[in-house]
CSV table of C-alpha atoms in Angstrom, one decimal:
chain,number,residue,atom,x,y,z
A,451,MET,CA,152.6,70.9,-35.9
A,452,THR,CA,153.9,67.9,-37.9
A,453,PRO,CA,151.6,67.3,-41.0
A,454,ALA,CA,150.2,64.1,-41.7
A,455,PRO,CA,151.9,61.9,-44.0
A,456,ARG,CA,150.6,61.7,-47.5
A,457,SER,CA,150.3,57.8,-47.6
A,458,ARG,CA,152.0,54.9,-46.1
A,459,VAL,CA,154.9,53.3,-48.4
A,460,GLU,CA,156.1,50.0,-47.6
A,461,ALA,CA,159.8,49.6,-47.4
A,462,TYR,CA,160.2,47.8,-50.7
A,463,GLU,CA,158.1,50.1,-52.7
A,464,SER,CA,159.3,53.2,-54.5
A,465,VAL,CA,157.8,56.8,-54.1
A,466,GLU,CA,158.4,59.9,-56.4
A,467,VAL,CA,159.9,62.9,-54.8
A,468,THR,CA,160.0,66.3,-56.3
A,469,LEU,CA,163.0,68.5,-55.4
A,470,THR,CA,164.1,72.0,-56.6
A,471,VAL,CA,167.9,71.5,-56.7
A,472,ASN,CA,170.1,74.5,-57.5
A,473,GLY,CA,167.2,76.2,-59.0
A,474,SER,CA,166.1,73.2,-61.2
A,475,ALA,CA,163.1,70.9,-60.6
A,476,ALA,CA,163.8,67.2,-60.4
A,477,THR,CA,161.6,64.2,-59.6
A,478,VAL,CA,163.1,61.1,-58.7
A,479,SER,CA,161.6,57.7,-57.8
A,480,VAL,CA,163.3,56.3,-54.4
A,481,THR,CA,162.7,53.8,-51.8
A,482,PRO,CA,161.7,55.1,-48.3
A,483,ARG,CA,165.4,54.6,-46.8
A,484,MET,CA,167.3,56.3,-49.7
A,485,HIS,CA,169.1,59.3,-48.3
A,486,LEU,CA,169.5,62.5,-49.8
A,487,ALA,CA,173.1,62.3,-50.5
A,488,ASP,CA,172.7,59.2,-52.7
A,489,VAL,CA,170.0,60.9,-54.5
A,490,LEU,CA,172.0,63.9,-55.3
A,491,ARG,CA,175.1,61.9,-56.3
A,492,GLU,CA,173.8,58.7,-58.0
A,493,ARG,CA,170.3,60.2,-59.4
A,494,LEU,CA,171.2,63.7,-60.3
A,495,GLY,CA,174.9,63.4,-60.9
A,496,LEU,CA,175.7,66.1,-58.3
A,497,THR,CA,179.0,64.3,-57.0
A,498,GLY,CA,180.2,67.6,-55.5
A,499,THR,CA,178.3,66.3,-52.3
A,500,HIS,CA,180.9,64.1,-50.8
A,501,LEU,CA,180.2,61.2,-48.5
A,502,GLY,CA,182.6,60.6,-45.5
A,503,CYS,CA,181.3,58.9,-42.2
A,504,GLU,CA,177.6,58.5,-43.4
A,505,HIS,CA,176.7,59.1,-39.7
A,506,GLY,CA,176.5,62.9,-39.7
A,507,VAL,CA,179.8,63.4,-37.7
A,508,CYS,CA,182.2,64.6,-40.4
A,509,GLY,CA,180.0,67.2,-42.3
A,510,MET,CA,181.4,66.3,-45.7
A,511,CYS,CA,177.8,66.0,-47.1
A,512,THR,CA,176.5,69.4,-45.9
A,513,VAL,CA,174.0,71.0,-48.3
A,514,LEU,CA,171.4,73.6,-47.9
A,515,VAL,CA,167.8,72.5,-47.4
A,516,ASP,CA,165.3,75.4,-47.7
A,517,GLY,CA,168.2,77.7,-47.1
A,518,ALA,CA,169.7,76.0,-43.9
A,519,ALA,CA,172.6,73.5,-43.7
A,520,ALA,CA,171.8,70.0,-43.3
A,521,ARG,CA,173.7,66.6,-43.3
A,522,ALA,CA,172.6,64.9,-46.5
A,523,CYS,CA,173.4,61.6,-45.2
A,524,LEU,CA,171.1,61.9,-42.4
A,525,LEU,CA,168.1,63.0,-44.3
A,526,PHE,CA,165.9,60.4,-46.1
A,527,ALA,CA,164.9,61.9,-49.7
A,528,VAL,CA,161.3,61.2,-49.0
A,529,GLN,CA,161.6,63.9,-46.1
A,530,CYS,CA,162.7,66.4,-48.8
A,531,ASP,CA,159.7,66.3,-50.9
A,532,GLY,CA,158.9,69.8,-52.1
A,533,ALA,CA,162.1,71.3,-50.5
A,534,SER,CA,164.8,73.5,-52.2
A,535,VAL,CA,168.3,72.1,-52.0
A,536,ASP,CA,171.4,73.8,-52.8
A,537,THR,CA,174.8,72.0,-53.3
A,538,VAL,CA,178.3,73.3,-53.9
A,539,GLU,CA,177.5,73.2,-57.6
A,540,GLY,CA,175.0,75.9,-57.2
A,541,LEU,CA,177.3,78.0,-55.1
A,542,GLY,CA,179.0,79.6,-58.2
A,543,THR,CA,180.3,78.9,-61.9
A,544,PRO,CA,184.0,78.5,-62.9
A,545,GLY,CA,183.7,81.7,-64.8
A,546,ASP,CA,181.8,83.5,-61.9
A,547,GLN,CA,182.8,82.0,-58.6
A,548,HIS,CA,181.1,82.9,-55.3
A,549,PRO,CA,183.1,85.0,-52.9
A,550,LEU,CA,183.8,82.1,-50.6
A,551,GLN,CA,185.0,79.9,-53.6
A,552,ARG,CA,187.6,82.7,-54.5
A,553,ALA,CA,188.5,83.3,-50.8
A,554,PHE,CA,189.2,79.4,-50.4
A,555,SER,CA,191.4,79.4,-53.5
A,556,ALA,CA,193.2,82.7,-52.5
A,557,HIS,CA,194.0,81.2,-49.0
A,558,HIS,CA,194.6,77.7,-50.5
A,559,GLY,CA,191.8,76.7,-48.0
A,560,LEU,CA,192.2,72.9,-49.3
A,561,GLN,CA,194.5,70.1,-49.4
A,562,CYS,CA,193.1,67.0,-50.7
A,563,GLY,CA,189.8,68.9,-51.2
A,564,PHE,CA,187.5,66.1,-49.8
A,565,CYS,CA,186.1,68.3,-47.0
A,566,THR,CA,186.0,71.4,-49.3
A,567,PRO,CA,182.3,71.2,-50.6
A,568,GLY,CA,181.0,70.6,-46.8
A,569,MET,CA,183.4,73.5,-45.7
A,570,LEU,CA,181.9,75.9,-48.3
A,571,MET,CA,178.4,75.2,-47.7
A,572,SER,CA,178.7,75.0,-43.9
A,573,SER,CA,180.8,78.5,-44.0
A,574,TYR,CA,177.9,79.8,-46.2
A,575,ASP,CA,175.3,78.7,-43.8
A,576,LEU,CA,177.4,80.4,-41.1
A,577,LEU,CA,177.6,83.7,-42.6
A,578,ALA,CA,173.9,83.8,-43.9
A,579,ASN,CA,172.1,82.2,-41.0
A,580,GLY,CA,174.6,82.2,-38.0
A,581,PRO,CA,173.8,84.1,-34.8
A,582,SER,CA,176.4,86.8,-35.6
A,583,GLY,CA,176.0,86.5,-39.5
A,584,SER,CA,179.0,88.0,-41.3
A,585,SER,CA,179.8,89.9,-38.2
A,586,VAL,CA,181.3,86.6,-36.8
A,587,THR,CA,184.6,87.4,-35.5
A,588,PRO,CA,188.0,85.5,-36.5
A,589,GLU,CA,188.3,84.3,-32.8
A,590,GLU,CA,184.7,82.7,-33.0
A,591,LEU,CA,185.4,81.0,-36.3
A,592,PRO,CA,187.2,77.8,-34.8
A,593,VAL,CA,184.0,76.6,-33.0
A,594,GLU,CA,181.6,77.9,-35.5
A,595,MET,CA,183.2,76.0,-38.2
A,596,SER,CA,183.8,72.9,-36.2
A,597,GLY,CA,181.2,71.0,-37.6
A,598,VAL,CA,183.1,69.9,-40.7
A,599,LEU,CA,186.1,67.8,-40.1
A,600,CYS,CA,189.3,68.4,-42.4
A,601,ARG,CA,191.3,65.3,-42.6
A,602,CYS,CA,194.4,67.2,-43.7
A,603,THR,CA,194.3,69.7,-40.7
A,604,GLY,CA,194.3,72.4,-43.1
A,605,TYR,CA,192.0,74.7,-40.9
A,606,ARG,CA,194.3,77.8,-41.0
A,607,GLY,CA,193.6,78.5,-44.7
A,608,ILE,CA,189.8,77.7,-44.3
A,609,LEU,CA,189.3,80.1,-41.4
A,610,ALA,CA,191.4,82.9,-43.0
A,611,ALA,CA,189.2,82.5,-46.2
A,612,VAL,CA,185.9,82.6,-44.2
A,613,ALA,CA,187.2,85.6,-42.1
A,614,ASP,CA,188.0,87.6,-45.2
A,615,VAL,CA,184.6,87.0,-46.7
A,616,ALA,CA,183.0,88.0,-43.3
A,617,ALA,CA,185.0,91.2,-43.5
A,618,ALA,CA,184.2,92.0,-46.9
A,619,TYR,CA,180.5,91.5,-46.8
A,620,PRO,CA,179.3,93.2,-43.5
A,621,ASP,CA,175.7,93.7,-44.7
A,622,GLY,CA,175.4,89.9,-45.7
A,623,VAL,CA,177.1,87.3,-47.8
A,624,PRO,CA,175.9,87.0,-51.4
A,625,GLU,CA,173.4,84.3,-52.3
A,626,PRO,CA,174.3,81.1,-54.3
A,627,GLY,CA,174.9,82.5,-57.8
A,628,ASN,CA,174.6,79.2,-60.0
A,629,ARG,CA,170.6,78.7,-59.4
A,630,ALA,CA,169.4,78.2,-62.9
A,631,ALA,CA,166.9,75.7,-64.7
A,632,ARG,CA,168.9,72.9,-66.3
A,633,THR,CA,168.7,69.0,-67.1
A,634,LEU,CA,170.1,67.1,-64.2
A,635,LEU,CA,171.5,63.6,-65.4
A,636,GLY,CA,172.5,60.8,-63.2
A,637,ARG,CA,176.0,59.2,-63.1
A,638,GLY,CA,175.0,56.9,-65.7
A,639,GLY,CA,173.6,59.4,-68.1
A,640,SER,CA,169.8,58.5,-66.9
A,641,ARG,CA,167.0,61.0,-66.6
A,642,PRO,CA,165.9,62.2,-63.2
A,643,GLY,CA,163.1,60.0,-62.0
A,644,VAL,CA,164.5,57.1,-63.7
A,645,ALA,CA,165.1,54.5,-61.1
A,646,PRO,CA,166.7,51.0,-61.2
A,647,GLU,CA,164.4,48.3,-62.3
A,648,PRO,CA,161.8,47.8,-59.6
A,649,VAL,CA,161.6,44.8,-57.3
A,650,ALA,CA,158.4,43.1,-56.3
A,651,GLU,CA,157.3,41.5,-53.1
A,652,THR,CA,156.4,38.0,-53.5
A,653,GLY,CA,153.8,38.0,-50.7
A,654,ASP,CA,155.9,36.2,-48.0
A,655,GLY,CA,158.2,39.0,-47.3
A,656,ARG,CA,160.7,38.3,-49.9
A,657,VAL,CA,161.6,40.3,-52.9
A,658,GLU,CA,161.5,39.1,-56.6
A,659,PRO,CA,164.5,39.6,-58.4
A,660,PRO,CA,164.7,41.5,-61.8
A,661,ALA,CA,164.8,39.7,-65.0
A,662,GLU,CA,168.3,40.9,-65.9
A,663,VAL,CA,171.3,42.5,-64.0
A,664,ARG,CA,171.9,46.3,-64.8
A,665,LEU,CA,174.9,48.0,-63.5
A,666,PRO,CA,175.4,51.8,-63.2
A,667,SER,CA,178.1,53.3,-65.6
A,668,GLY,CA,179.5,55.5,-62.7
A,669,ALA,CA,182.2,54.6,-60.3
A,670,PRO,CA,181.3,52.0,-57.7
A,671,SER,CA,180.3,52.9,-54.1
A,672,ALA,CA,183.4,50.7,-53.0
A,673,THR,CA,186.0,48.6,-54.6
A,674,VAL,CA,187.5,45.3,-53.2
A,675,GLU,CA,190.7,43.5,-54.2
A,676,VAL,CA,191.4,40.3,-52.5
A,677,ARG,CA,194.5,37.9,-53.4
A,678,SER,CA,194.3,34.5,-51.6
A,679,GLU,CA,197.1,31.6,-51.8
A,680,LEU,CA,195.3,28.3,-52.0
A,681,SER,CA,196.8,24.8,-51.6
A,682,ALA,CA,194.7,23.3,-54.4
A,683,PRO,CA,196.1,23.4,-58.0
A,684,VAL,CA,194.7,25.8,-60.7
A,685,ASP,CA,192.5,23.2,-62.4
A,686,ALA,CA,191.0,22.0,-59.2
A,687,VAL,CA,190.2,25.5,-58.1
A,688,TRP,CA,188.8,26.3,-61.5
A,689,ARG,CA,186.4,23.3,-61.5
A,690,VAL,CA,184.9,24.8,-58.4
A,691,LEU,CA,184.3,28.3,-59.9
A,692,ASP,CA,183.2,26.7,-63.2
A,693,ASP,CA,180.3,24.9,-61.4
A,694,PHE,CA,178.1,27.8,-60.2
A,695,GLU,CA,176.3,25.6,-57.7
A,696,GLN,CA,179.5,24.7,-55.9
A,697,LEU,CA,180.6,28.3,-56.2
A,698,ALA,CA,177.4,29.5,-54.6
A,699,ARG,CA,177.9,27.1,-51.6
A,700,CYS,CA,181.3,28.5,-50.9
A,701,LEU,CA,179.9,32.3,-50.5
A,702,PRO,CA,179.2,33.2,-47.0
A,703,GLY,CA,175.3,33.3,-46.2
A,704,ALA,CA,174.5,32.5,-49.8
A,705,SER,CA,172.3,29.7,-51.4
A,706,LEU,CA,171.3,29.0,-55.0
A,707,VAL,CA,167.6,29.0,-55.7
A,708,GLU,CA,167.2,28.4,-59.3
A,709,THR,CA,169.2,28.0,-62.5
A,710,LEU,CA,167.9,30.1,-65.4
A,711,ASP,CA,168.9,30.2,-69.1
A,712,GLY,CA,171.6,32.5,-70.3
A,713,ASP,CA,173.9,31.5,-67.5
A,714,ARG,CA,171.7,33.5,-65.1
A,715,TYR,CA,171.1,32.1,-61.5
A,716,ARG,CA,168.5,33.3,-58.9
A,717,GLY,CA,170.0,33.2,-55.4
A,718,ARG,CA,169.5,34.5,-51.7
A,719,ALA,CA,172.1,36.0,-49.3
A,720,VAL,CA,171.8,36.8,-45.8
A,721,VAL,CA,174.2,39.6,-44.4
A,722,ALA,CA,174.3,40.7,-40.7
A,723,LEU,CA,175.8,44.1,-40.1
A,724,GLY,CA,175.7,44.6,-36.4
A,725,PRO,CA,172.0,44.5,-35.1
A,726,VAL,CA,170.6,44.6,-38.7
A,727,LYS,CA,170.0,41.4,-40.8
A,728,LEU,CA,169.5,41.9,-44.5
A,729,SER,CA,168.1,39.0,-46.6
A,730,PHE,CA,168.8,39.7,-50.3
A,731,GLU,CA,166.8,38.2,-53.1
A,732,GLY,CA,169.0,38.5,-56.2
A,733,LEU,CA,170.1,37.7,-59.7
A,734,ALA,CA,173.6,36.8,-60.8
A,735,GLN,CA,174.8,36.4,-64.5
A,736,VAL,CA,178.0,35.1,-65.8
A,737,VAL,CA,179.0,37.5,-68.5
A,738,GLU,CA,182.6,36.1,-69.2
A,739,ARG,CA,183.7,32.6,-68.9
A,740,ASP,CA,187.4,32.0,-70.1
A,741,VAL,CA,188.2,28.5,-69.6
A,742,GLU,CA,191.7,28.6,-70.8
A,743,GLY,CA,192.6,31.8,-68.8
A,744,HIS,CA,190.7,30.6,-65.9
A,745,ARG,CA,188.6,33.9,-65.5
A,746,LEU,CA,185.1,34.1,-64.5
A,747,ARG,CA,183.3,37.5,-64.6
A,748,VAL,CA,179.8,37.9,-62.9
A,749,HIS,CA,177.4,40.8,-62.6
A,750,ALA,CA,174.9,40.4,-59.8
A,751,GLN,CA,172.2,42.6,-58.1
A,752,GLY,CA,169.9,42.0,-55.1
A,753,ALA,CA,167.5,43.9,-53.2
A,754,ASP,CA,165.8,43.2,-49.6
A,755,ALA,CA,162.5,44.3,-48.4
A,756,GLY,CA,164.0,47.0,-46.1
A,757,GLY,CA,164.9,49.0,-49.1
A,758,SER,CA,168.7,48.1,-49.5
A,759,ALA,CA,170.1,47.2,-52.9
A,760,THR,CA,173.3,46.2,-54.1
A,761,GLN,CA,174.9,45.5,-57.3
A,762,ALA,CA,178.4,44.2,-58.1
A,763,ASP,CA,180.8,43.6,-60.8
A,764,ILE,CA,182.9,40.7,-59.8
A,765,GLN,CA,185.9,39.1,-61.5
A,766,LEU,CA,187.5,36.1,-60.2
A,767,LEU,CA,190.9,34.7,-61.7
A,768,VAL,CA,193.0,31.6,-60.8
A,769,SER,CA,196.6,31.6,-61.4
A,770,PRO,CA,199.6,29.3,-60.4
A,771,ALA,CA,201.5,30.4,-57.2
A,772,PRO,CA,205.1,30.6,-57.3
A,773,GLY,CA,205.7,27.9,-54.7
A,774,GLY,CA,202.9,25.6,-55.9
A,775,GLY,CA,199.1,25.8,-55.4
A,776,SER,CA,197.3,28.5,-56.9
A,777,VAL,CA,196.4,32.2,-56.3
A,778,LEU,CA,192.7,33.2,-56.4
A,779,SER,CA,192.3,36.9,-57.3
A,780,ALA,CA,188.9,38.6,-56.5
A,781,ASP,CA,188.2,42.2,-57.8
A,782,ALA,CA,184.7,43.7,-57.3
A,783,GLY,CA,183.2,47.0,-57.9
A,784,LEU,CA,180.2,47.5,-55.6
A,785,PHE,CA,177.2,49.8,-55.9
A,786,LEU,CA,175.2,50.4,-52.6
A,787,SER,CA,172.1,52.2,-51.6
A,788,GLY,CA,169.5,52.0,-48.8
A,789,ARG,CA,170.3,50.7,-45.4
A,790,ILE,CA,173.4,48.8,-46.3
A,791,ALA,CA,174.9,52.2,-47.7
A,792,GLN,CA,174.1,54.0,-44.3
A,793,PHE,CA,176.7,51.8,-42.7
A,794,GLY,CA,179.4,53.5,-44.5
A,795,ARG,CA,181.3,52.4,-47.6
A,796,ALA,CA,184.3,51.8,-45.7
A,797,LEU,CA,182.6,49.3,-43.5
A,798,ALA,CA,180.9,47.6,-46.4
A,799,GLY,CA,184.2,47.3,-48.1
A,800,ASP,CA,185.8,45.8,-45.2
A,801,VAL,CA,183.0,43.2,-44.9
A,802,SER,CA,183.2,42.3,-48.5
A,803,ARG,CA,186.9,41.7,-48.3
A,804,ARG,CA,186.5,39.6,-45.3
A,805,MET,CA,183.6,37.6,-47.1
A,806,PHE,CA,185.7,37.1,-50.2
A,807,GLU,CA,188.6,35.8,-48.0
A,808,GLN,CA,186.2,33.3,-46.5
A,809,PHE,CA,184.9,32.3,-49.9
A,810,ALA,CA,188.6,31.5,-51.0
A,811,SER,CA,189.1,29.4,-47.9
A,812,ALA,CA,185.8,27.5,-48.6
A,813,VAL,CA,186.7,27.2,-52.3
A,814,ASP,CA,190.2,25.7,-51.4
A,815,GLN,CA,188.4,23.3,-49.4
A,816,ALA,CA,186.0,22.3,-52.1
A,817,ALA,CA,188.9,21.9,-54.5
A,818,THR,CA,190.9,19.8,-52.2
A,819,THR,CA,188.2,17.5,-51.0
A,820,GLY,CA,186.0,17.5,-54.2
A,821,THR,CA,183.0,18.3,-52.1
A,822,ALA,CA,181.5,21.7,-51.8
A,823,PRO,CA,180.0,23.0,-48.4
A,824,GLU,CA,176.5,22.2,-47.6
A,825,VAL,CA,174.0,24.9,-48.3
A,826,GLY,CA,174.0,27.1,-45.2
A,827,ALA,CA,177.2,25.4,-43.8
A,828,GLY,CA,179.5,28.3,-45.1
A,829,PRO,CA,181.2,30.9,-43.0
A,830,SER,CA,178.8,32.8,-40.8
A,831,SER,CA,178.2,36.5,-42.0
A,832,VAL,CA,177.9,37.4,-38.3
A,833,ARG,CA,181.3,36.2,-37.5
A,834,ILE,CA,182.6,37.9,-40.4
A,835,VAL,CA,181.3,41.3,-39.3
A,836,LEU,CA,182.6,40.8,-35.8
A,837,GLY,CA,186.1,39.9,-37.2
A,838,VAL,CA,185.9,43.2,-39.2
A,839,LEU,CA,184.9,45.3,-36.2
A,840,LEU,CA,187.6,43.5,-33.8
A,841,ALA,CA,190.3,44.4,-36.6
A,842,ARG,CA,189.2,47.9,-36.6
A,843,LEU,CA,189.5,48.1,-32.8
A,844,ARG,CA,193.0,46.7,-32.9
A,845,ARG,CA,194.3,49.2,-35.4
A,846,LEU,CA,192.6,52.0,-33.4
A,847,PHE,CA,194.4,51.1,-30.2
A,848,ALA,CA,197.5,50.3,-32.0
A,849,ARG,CA,197.6,53.9,-33.4
A,850,ARG,CA,196.8,55.4,-30.1
A,851,ARG,CA,200.0,53.7,-28.5
């Protein structure tokens, strides 16, 4: 019988969740749609849990929840309140590795290493909880271990390592050996439970942006580098970038709501990913404006009422093109959480690249004609996503040929 929920939490609200992770208690404040993998990586600093497909297919994010294997990208953190979670960091220590870790090393059961945490946790679950336990035969292992995908096709070493441990421990594989009370720190050095500055609903379904932009200090979820050749000269392009109202009109799906002091701007952006339409209320702040070098750096963050949040460090540079005109360089580090992160970092990165390409085209038009696009008249975010998906399909069919 499923227990009744403790209370109803709106999509834009946060709720405290308490977990025991590798033997340590941790309380985190999360939105309802934040998945367990993001909590482990971003809030608790346990980056051994890798994210691959984010659709529960590849098995990279496999962890143990209450002793059983689970896909961390498919579990909402709020579902795990009160649960015990074991990650690859809890399996063993550098000085006292778990037998599975030693066997993977002895058989070189890794190449790039990206699947290794998922393979280790999945093989532990197989030997501890599988139908045959550590009595599983080498012939059964290819099927039993098929839940985690190796991109390097290094399965032989992996299967040999698991077979060795199964043979060495007929009475049962040893439990994880690195369960101990410790302080868990987020990637930015924050304490467990310290969430980004909360967002507030305005009463009409919108989200009030925070007073200032705060970026995590860890590695971004996705990075974007776009170089676009424009017909307009450098000075004309820079005039568009230096005027934030014109710049905002060139961004697909974006509109400027209010100009604040301190070179800060409130805005709104609509992004469509397949059937899901996200409406972000956010804040952008110009942190560097180099007029002589034609360089602009902007920090931005936004959230929608459905629990998605984005933060970005964007750098724009205009330089002369060898054959005339100019080159607009856009580099961005993106930090994603909530529903938008569940579409996968790769797709989010592809969509962002296409948006920057469309942005560059709109900037070129504004620089050439002297008139920025009307608000809402920029490139359609729906068409951008469709273009990305079509491009992926073309690449897939080309590889199969």
